[in-house]
Tab-separated table of C-alpha atoms and ligand atoms in Angstrom:
chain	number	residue	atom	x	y	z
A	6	UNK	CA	67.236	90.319	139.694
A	7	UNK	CA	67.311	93.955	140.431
A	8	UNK	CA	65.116	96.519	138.802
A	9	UNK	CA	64.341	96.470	135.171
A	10	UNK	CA	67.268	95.484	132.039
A	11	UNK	CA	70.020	97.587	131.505
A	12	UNK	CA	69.541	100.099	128.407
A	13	UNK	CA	71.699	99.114	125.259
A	14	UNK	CA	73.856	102.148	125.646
A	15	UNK	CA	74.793	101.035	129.315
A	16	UNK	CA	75.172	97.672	127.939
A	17	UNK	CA	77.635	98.685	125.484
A	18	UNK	CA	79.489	101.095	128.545
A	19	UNK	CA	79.712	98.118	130.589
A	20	UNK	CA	81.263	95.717	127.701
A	21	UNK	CA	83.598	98.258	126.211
A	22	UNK	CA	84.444	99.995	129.323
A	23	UNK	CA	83.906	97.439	131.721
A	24	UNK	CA	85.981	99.229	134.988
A	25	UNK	CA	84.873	102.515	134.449
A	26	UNK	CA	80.810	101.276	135.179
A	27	UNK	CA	78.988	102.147	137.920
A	28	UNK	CA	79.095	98.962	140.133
A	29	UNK	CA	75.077	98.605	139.824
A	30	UNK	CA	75.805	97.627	136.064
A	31	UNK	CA	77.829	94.858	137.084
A	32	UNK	CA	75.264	94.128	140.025
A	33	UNK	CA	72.717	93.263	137.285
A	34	UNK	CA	74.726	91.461	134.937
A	35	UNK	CA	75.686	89.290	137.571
A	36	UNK	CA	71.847	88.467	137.978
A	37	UNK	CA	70.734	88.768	134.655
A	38	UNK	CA	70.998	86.195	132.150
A	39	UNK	CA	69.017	88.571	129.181
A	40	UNK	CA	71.755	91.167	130.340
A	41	UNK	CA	74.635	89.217	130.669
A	42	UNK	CA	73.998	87.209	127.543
A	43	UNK	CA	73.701	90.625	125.468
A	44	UNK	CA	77.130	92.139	127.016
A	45	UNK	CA	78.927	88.917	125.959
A	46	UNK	CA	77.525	89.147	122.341
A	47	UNK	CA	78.815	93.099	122.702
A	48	UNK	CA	82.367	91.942	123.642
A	49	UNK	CA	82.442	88.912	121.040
A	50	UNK	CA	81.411	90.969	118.095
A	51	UNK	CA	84.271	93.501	118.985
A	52	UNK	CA	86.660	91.409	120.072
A	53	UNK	CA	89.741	90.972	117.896
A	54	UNK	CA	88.891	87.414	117.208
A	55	UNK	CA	85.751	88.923	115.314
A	56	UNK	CA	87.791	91.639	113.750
A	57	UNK	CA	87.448	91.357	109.941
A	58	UNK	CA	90.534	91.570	107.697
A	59	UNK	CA	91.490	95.049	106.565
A	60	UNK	CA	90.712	95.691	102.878
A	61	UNK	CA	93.310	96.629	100.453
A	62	UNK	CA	93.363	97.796	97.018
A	63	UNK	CA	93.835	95.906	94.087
A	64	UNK	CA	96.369	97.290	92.375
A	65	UNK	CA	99.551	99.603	93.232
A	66	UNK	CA	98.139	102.383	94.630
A	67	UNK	CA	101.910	104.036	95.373
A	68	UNK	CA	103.266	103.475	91.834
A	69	UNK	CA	99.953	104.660	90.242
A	70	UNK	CA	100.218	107.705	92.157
A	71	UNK	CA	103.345	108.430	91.822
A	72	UNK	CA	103.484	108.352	88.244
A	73	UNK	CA	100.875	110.959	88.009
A	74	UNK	CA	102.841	113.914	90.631
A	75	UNK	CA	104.123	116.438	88.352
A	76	UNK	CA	107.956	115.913	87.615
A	77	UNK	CA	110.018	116.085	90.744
A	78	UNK	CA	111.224	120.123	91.312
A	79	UNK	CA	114.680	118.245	91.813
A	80	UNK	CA	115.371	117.607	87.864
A	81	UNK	CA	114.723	121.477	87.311
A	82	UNK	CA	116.792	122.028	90.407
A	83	UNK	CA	119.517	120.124	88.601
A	84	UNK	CA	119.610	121.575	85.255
A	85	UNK	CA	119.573	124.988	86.802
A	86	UNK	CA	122.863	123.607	88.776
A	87	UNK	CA	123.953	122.434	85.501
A	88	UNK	CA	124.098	125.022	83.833
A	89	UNK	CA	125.442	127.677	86.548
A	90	UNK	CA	128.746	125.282	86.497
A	91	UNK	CA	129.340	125.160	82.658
A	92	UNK	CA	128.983	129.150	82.588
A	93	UNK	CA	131.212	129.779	85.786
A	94	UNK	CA	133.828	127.273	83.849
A	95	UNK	CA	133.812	128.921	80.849
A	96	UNK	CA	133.489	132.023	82.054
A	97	UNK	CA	136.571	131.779	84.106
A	98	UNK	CA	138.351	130.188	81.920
A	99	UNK	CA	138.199	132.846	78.835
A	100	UNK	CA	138.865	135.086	81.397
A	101	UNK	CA	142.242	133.592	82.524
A	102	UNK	CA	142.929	132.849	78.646
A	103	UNK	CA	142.414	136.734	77.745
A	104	UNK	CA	144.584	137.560	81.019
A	105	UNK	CA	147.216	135.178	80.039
A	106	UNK	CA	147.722	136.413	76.369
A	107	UNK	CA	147.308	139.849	77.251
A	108	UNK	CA	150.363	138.834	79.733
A	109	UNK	CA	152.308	136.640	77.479
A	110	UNK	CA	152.037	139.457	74.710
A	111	UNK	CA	153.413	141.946	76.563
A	112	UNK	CA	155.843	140.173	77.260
A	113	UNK	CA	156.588	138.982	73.346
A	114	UNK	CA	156.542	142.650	73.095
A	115	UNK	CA	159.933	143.520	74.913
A	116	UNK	CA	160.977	140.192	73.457
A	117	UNK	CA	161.415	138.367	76.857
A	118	UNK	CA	159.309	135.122	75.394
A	119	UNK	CA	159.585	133.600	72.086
A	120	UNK	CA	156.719	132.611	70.036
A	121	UNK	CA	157.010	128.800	70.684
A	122	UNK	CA	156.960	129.688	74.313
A	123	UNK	CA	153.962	131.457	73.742
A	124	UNK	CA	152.302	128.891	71.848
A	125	UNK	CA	153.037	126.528	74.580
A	126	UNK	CA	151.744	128.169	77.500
A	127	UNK	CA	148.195	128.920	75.601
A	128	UNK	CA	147.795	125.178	75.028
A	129	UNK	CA	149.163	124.265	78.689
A	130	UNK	CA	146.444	126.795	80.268
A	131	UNK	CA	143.833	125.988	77.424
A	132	UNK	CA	144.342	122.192	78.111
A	133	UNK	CA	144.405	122.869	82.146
A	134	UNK	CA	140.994	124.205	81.644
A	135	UNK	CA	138.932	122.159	79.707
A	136	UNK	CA	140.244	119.319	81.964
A	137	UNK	CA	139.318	121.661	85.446
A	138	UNK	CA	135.863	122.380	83.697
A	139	UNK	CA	134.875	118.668	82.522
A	140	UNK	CA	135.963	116.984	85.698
A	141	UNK	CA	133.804	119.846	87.863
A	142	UNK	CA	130.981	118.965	85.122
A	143	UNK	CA	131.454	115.206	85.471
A	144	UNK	CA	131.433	114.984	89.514
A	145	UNK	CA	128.492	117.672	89.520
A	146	UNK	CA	126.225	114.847	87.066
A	147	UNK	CA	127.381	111.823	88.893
A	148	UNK	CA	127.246	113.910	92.449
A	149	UNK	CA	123.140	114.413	91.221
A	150	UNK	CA	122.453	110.990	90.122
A	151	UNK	CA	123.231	109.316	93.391
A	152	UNK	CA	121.045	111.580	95.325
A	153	UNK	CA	118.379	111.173	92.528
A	154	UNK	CA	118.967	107.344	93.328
A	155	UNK	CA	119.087	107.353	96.905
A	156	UNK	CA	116.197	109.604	96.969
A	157	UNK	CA	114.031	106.940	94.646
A	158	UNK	CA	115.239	104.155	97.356
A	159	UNK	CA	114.184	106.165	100.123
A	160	UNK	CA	110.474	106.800	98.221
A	161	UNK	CA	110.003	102.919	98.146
A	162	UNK	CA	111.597	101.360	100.853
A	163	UNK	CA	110.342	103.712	103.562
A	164	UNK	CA	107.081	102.748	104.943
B	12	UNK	CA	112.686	109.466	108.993
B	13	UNK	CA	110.339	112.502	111.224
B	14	UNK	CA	106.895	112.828	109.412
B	15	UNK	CA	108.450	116.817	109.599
B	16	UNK	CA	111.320	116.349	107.907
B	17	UNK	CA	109.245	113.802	105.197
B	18	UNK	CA	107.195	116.629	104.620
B	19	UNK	CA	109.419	119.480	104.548
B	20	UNK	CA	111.592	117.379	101.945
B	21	UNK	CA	108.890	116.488	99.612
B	22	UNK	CA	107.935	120.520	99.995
B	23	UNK	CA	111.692	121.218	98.959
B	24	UNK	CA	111.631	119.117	95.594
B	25	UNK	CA	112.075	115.352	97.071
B	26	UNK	CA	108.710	114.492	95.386
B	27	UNK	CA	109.893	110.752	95.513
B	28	UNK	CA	109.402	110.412	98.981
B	29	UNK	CA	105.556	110.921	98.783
B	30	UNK	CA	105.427	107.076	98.146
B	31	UNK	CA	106.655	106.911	101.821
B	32	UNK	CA	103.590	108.986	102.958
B	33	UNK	CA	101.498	106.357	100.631
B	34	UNK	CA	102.495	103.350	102.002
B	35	UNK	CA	102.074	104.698	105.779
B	36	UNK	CA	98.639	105.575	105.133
B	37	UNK	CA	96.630	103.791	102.418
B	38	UNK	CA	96.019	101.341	104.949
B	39	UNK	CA	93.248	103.782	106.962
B	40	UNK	CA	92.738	105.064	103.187
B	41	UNK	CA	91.521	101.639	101.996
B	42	UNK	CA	89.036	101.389	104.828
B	43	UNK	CA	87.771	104.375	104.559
B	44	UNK	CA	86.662	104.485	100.813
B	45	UNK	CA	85.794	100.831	100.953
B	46	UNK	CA	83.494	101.246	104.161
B	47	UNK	CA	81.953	104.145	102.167
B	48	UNK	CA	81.791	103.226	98.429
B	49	UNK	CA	81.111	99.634	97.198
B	50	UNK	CA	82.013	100.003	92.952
B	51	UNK	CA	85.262	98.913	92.904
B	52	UNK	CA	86.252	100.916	89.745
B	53	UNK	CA	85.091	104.240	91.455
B	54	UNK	CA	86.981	102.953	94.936
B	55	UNK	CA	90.344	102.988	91.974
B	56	UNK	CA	89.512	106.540	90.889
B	57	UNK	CA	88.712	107.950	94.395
B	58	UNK	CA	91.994	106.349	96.244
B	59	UNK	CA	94.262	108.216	93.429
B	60	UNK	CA	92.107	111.378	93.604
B	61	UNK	CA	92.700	111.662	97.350
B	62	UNK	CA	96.129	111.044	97.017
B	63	UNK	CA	96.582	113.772	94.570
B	64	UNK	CA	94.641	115.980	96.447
B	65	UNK	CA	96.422	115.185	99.345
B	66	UNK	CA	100.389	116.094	97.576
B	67	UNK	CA	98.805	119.071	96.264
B	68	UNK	CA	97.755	120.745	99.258
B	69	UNK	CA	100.587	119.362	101.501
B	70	UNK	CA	102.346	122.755	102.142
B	71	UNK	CA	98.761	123.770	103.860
B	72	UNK	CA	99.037	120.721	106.621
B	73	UNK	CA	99.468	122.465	109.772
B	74	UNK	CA	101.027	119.442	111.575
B	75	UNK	CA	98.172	119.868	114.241
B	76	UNK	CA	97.388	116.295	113.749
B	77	UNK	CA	98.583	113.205	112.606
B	78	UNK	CA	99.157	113.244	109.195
B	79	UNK	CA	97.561	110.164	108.972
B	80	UNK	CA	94.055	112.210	110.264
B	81	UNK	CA	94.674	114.700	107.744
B	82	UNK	CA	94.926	112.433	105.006
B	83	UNK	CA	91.662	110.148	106.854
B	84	UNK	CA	89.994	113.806	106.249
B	85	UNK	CA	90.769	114.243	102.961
B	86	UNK	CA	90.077	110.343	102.203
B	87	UNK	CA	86.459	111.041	104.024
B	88	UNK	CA	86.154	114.434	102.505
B	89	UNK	CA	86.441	112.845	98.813
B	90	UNK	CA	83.981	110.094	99.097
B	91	UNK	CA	81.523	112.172	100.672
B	92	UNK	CA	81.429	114.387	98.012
B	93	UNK	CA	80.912	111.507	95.664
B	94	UNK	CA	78.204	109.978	97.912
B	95	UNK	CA	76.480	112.889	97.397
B	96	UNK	CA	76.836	112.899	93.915
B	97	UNK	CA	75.045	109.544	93.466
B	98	UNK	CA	73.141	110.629	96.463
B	99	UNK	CA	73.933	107.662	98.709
B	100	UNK	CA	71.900	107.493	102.193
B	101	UNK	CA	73.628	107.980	105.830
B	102	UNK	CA	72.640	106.703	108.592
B	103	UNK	CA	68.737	106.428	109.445
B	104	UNK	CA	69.225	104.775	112.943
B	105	UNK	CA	65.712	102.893	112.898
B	106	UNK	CA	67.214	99.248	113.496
B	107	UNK	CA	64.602	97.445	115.772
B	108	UNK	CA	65.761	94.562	117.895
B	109	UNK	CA	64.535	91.186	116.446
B	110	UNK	CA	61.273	89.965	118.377
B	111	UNK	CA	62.902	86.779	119.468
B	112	UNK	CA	65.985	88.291	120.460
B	113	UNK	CA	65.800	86.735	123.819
B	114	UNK	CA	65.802	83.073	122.496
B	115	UNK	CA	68.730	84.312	120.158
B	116	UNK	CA	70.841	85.355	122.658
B	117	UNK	CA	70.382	82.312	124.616
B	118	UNK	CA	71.329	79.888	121.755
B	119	UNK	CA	74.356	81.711	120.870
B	120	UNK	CA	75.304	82.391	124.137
B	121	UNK	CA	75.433	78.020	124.495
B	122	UNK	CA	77.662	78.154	120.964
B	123	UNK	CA	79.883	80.195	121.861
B	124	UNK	CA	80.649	79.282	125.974
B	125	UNK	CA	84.123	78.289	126.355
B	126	UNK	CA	82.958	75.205	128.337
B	127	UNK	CA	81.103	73.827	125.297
B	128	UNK	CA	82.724	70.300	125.035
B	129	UNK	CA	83.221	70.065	121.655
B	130	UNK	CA	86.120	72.078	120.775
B	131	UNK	CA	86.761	72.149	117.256
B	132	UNK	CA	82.687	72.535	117.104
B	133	UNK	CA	83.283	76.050	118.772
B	134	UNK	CA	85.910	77.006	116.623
B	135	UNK	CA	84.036	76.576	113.620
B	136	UNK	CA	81.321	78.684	115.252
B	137	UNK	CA	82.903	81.130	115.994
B	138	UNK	CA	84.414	81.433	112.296
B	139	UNK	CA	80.980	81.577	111.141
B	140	UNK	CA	80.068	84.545	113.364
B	141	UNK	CA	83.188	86.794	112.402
B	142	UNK	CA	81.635	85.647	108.863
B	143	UNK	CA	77.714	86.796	109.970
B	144	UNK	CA	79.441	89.740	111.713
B	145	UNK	CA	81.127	90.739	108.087
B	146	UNK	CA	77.692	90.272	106.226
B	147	UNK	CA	75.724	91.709	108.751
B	148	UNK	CA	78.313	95.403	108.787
B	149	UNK	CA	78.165	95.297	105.156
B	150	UNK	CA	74.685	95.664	105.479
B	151	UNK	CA	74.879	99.073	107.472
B	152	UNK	CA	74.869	102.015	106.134
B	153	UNK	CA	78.003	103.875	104.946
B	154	UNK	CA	78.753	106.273	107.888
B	155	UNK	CA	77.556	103.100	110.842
B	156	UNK	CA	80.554	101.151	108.654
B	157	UNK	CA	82.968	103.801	108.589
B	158	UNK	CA	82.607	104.580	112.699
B	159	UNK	CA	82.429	101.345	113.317
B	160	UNK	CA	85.518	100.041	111.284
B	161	UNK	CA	87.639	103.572	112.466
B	162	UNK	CA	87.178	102.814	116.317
B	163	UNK	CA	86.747	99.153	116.590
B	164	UNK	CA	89.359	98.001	113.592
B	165	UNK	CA	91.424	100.935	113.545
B	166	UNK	CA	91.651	101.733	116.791
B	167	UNK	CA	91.505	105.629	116.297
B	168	UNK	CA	90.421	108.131	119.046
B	169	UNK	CA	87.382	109.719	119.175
B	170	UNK	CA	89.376	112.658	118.655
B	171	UNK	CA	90.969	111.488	115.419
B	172	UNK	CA	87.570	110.119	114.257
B	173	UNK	CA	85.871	113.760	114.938
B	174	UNK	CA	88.670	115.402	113.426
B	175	UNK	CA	88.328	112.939	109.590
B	176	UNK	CA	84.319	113.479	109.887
B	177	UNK	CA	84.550	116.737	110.815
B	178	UNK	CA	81.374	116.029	113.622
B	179	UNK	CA	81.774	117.050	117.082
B	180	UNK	CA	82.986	113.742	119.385
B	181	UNK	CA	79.500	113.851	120.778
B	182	UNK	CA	78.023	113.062	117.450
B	183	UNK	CA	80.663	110.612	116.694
B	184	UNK	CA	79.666	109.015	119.993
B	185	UNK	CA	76.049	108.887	119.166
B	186	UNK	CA	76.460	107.668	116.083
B	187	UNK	CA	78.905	105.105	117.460
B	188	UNK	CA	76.772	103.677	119.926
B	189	UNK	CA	73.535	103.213	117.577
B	190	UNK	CA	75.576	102.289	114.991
B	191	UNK	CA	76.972	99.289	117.256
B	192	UNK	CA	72.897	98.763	118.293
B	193	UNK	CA	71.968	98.180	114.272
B	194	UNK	CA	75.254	96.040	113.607
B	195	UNK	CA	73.934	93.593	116.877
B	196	UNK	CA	70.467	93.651	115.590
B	197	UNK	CA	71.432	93.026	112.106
B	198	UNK	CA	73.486	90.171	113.178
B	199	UNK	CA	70.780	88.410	115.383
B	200	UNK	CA	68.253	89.015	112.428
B	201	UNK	CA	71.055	87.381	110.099
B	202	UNK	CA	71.724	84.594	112.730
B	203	UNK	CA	68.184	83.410	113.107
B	204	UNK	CA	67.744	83.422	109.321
B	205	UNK	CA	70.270	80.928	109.574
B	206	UNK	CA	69.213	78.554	112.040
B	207	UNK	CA	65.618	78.630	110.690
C	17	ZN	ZN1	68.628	92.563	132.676
């Protein structure tokens, strides 16, 4: 046996690091049985057959969590969107409906249209528009609650 | 998905997608608070405090680490603040080696040798050191747990480990090493307790 033990700390170099020790280490080891006996016990208390199992918690961390995150900026987004698309409908459409009878009158004026045509093209137009502004309104909603679904998905199946 | 684009999406409104960031993390999260803080009602509290910490202040992450260390930070951050609340002690790194250590060594080293001819004897051994091992690092104080547990469980760099402590990687080195010293010495004192 050469010179006195190795010193914990070189103990633990030589059992965690083994190939990066100065060859003396392993010199001693080799003729040490105190030394030797003590790296081993290094390596088998680290070794992944001592590795304890990893704690978790005992409850649902995620869903407790993410019940308490203020409400998603996403809804507000939404309504905001919401609401942009109803006025742009209605505003276009009253202004195509004061366009048209301005039009239409003018031309009931010189008596080129009758008042049943009249009448007929203000409920063709009127009926054109609520149908334009309700199917915009409709795809817009449905358009939102897919991405609000797929984004919920995504939340819980990524990990 | 990119931990980027995660986070810039949850930044833009997709606050669903935080559970993502949850479920990649609370693994280093759990071992963290529980290697620091044994009531299990505060560990409850603490785990959804960090977590709302951590969605508040997620437009300051710099993306200079992982943002598993930043959360590790915030996770250590947290508990160390309630450690010092109910003024909890660190480490004191005066763990003596047991007087017979010598003897101890050589007994286990016999146990434990692969050439022992009884195998399922060995096995059985060896279950009830990982168990010694356990009761012996429970034993340690909080931060020896934590350093221990973060480089030998975890398998995080020095660099990660310095970055969640916020101590230099010398310190987290030192502490390392004696806290590996006091775990060995705890476990020999534990071992010869039980073949007494
Ligand atoms: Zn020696």
């Amino acid at each position: 046996m050469n010179k006195e033990h190795l010193s914990d700390s070189e103990l633990q170099e030589y059992s965690l690091n083994g190939e990066n020790c100065p060859p003396q280490f392993n010199e001693h080891i080799q003729s040490c049985n105190f030394c030797r006996q003590k790296a081993e016990l290094y390596q088998l208390m680290f070794s992944s057959e001592m590795k304890p199992e990893a704690p978790i918690f005992d409850f649902d961390l995620t869903q407790t969590v993410m019940r308490q995150l203020p409400v998603p900026q996403s809804t507000a987004l939404e309504k905001s969107y919401t609401i942009y698309w109803v006025g742009a409908s209605v505003f276009l459409s009253a202004g195509a409906l004061i366009y048209l009878i301005f039009m239409t009158s003018r031309g009931f004026l010189f008596g080129k249209i009758t008042p049943m045509t009249l009448g007929i093209s203000i409920t063709t137009f009127l009926a054109i528009f609520a149908v334009l502004g309700i199917d915009i309104f409709q795809k817009h909603t449905k358009q939102m609650k897919v991405l609000q679904s797929e984004l919920q998905q995504l939340g819980s199946l990524a990990v | 998905m990119e931990e980027k684009d995660l986070i810039n999406r949850i930044l833009r409104g997709e606050s669903a997608l935080f559970a993502a960031i949850i479920k990649q993390t609370q693994g280093l999260v759990a071992q963290i608070v529980f290697k620091l803080v044994k009531n299990p009602e505060d560990r409850k509290d603490l785990a959804q405090d960090i977590y709302l910490k951590a969605y508040k202040n997620l437009s300051t992450f710099q993306f200079q680490s992982k943002l598993s260390t930043w959360i590790g930070q915030i996770a250590y951050n947290t508990c160390l603040a309630y450690l010092d609340k109910k003024k909890l002690v660190l480490p004191d790194g005066h763990d003596s080696a047991h007087e017979n250590e010598e003897t101890l060594l050589e007994y286990l080293s016999n146990k434990t040798l692969s050439s022992t001819d009884n195998e399922t004897e060995q096995l059985l051994f060896r279950a009830e050191l990982a168990e010694l091992i356990q009761a012996a690092l429970d034993t340690l104080p909080p931060m020896y747990r934590l350093l221990i547990t973060l480089y030998h469980y975890e398998e995080l760099s020095y660099d990660e480990m310095s970055a969640i402590t916020n101590l230099p990687v010398g310190t987290v080195k030192n502490y390392l090493f004696r806290a590996r010293k006091a775990l060995k010495n705890r476990l020999l004192k534990n071992y010869s307790n039980e073949i007494l």
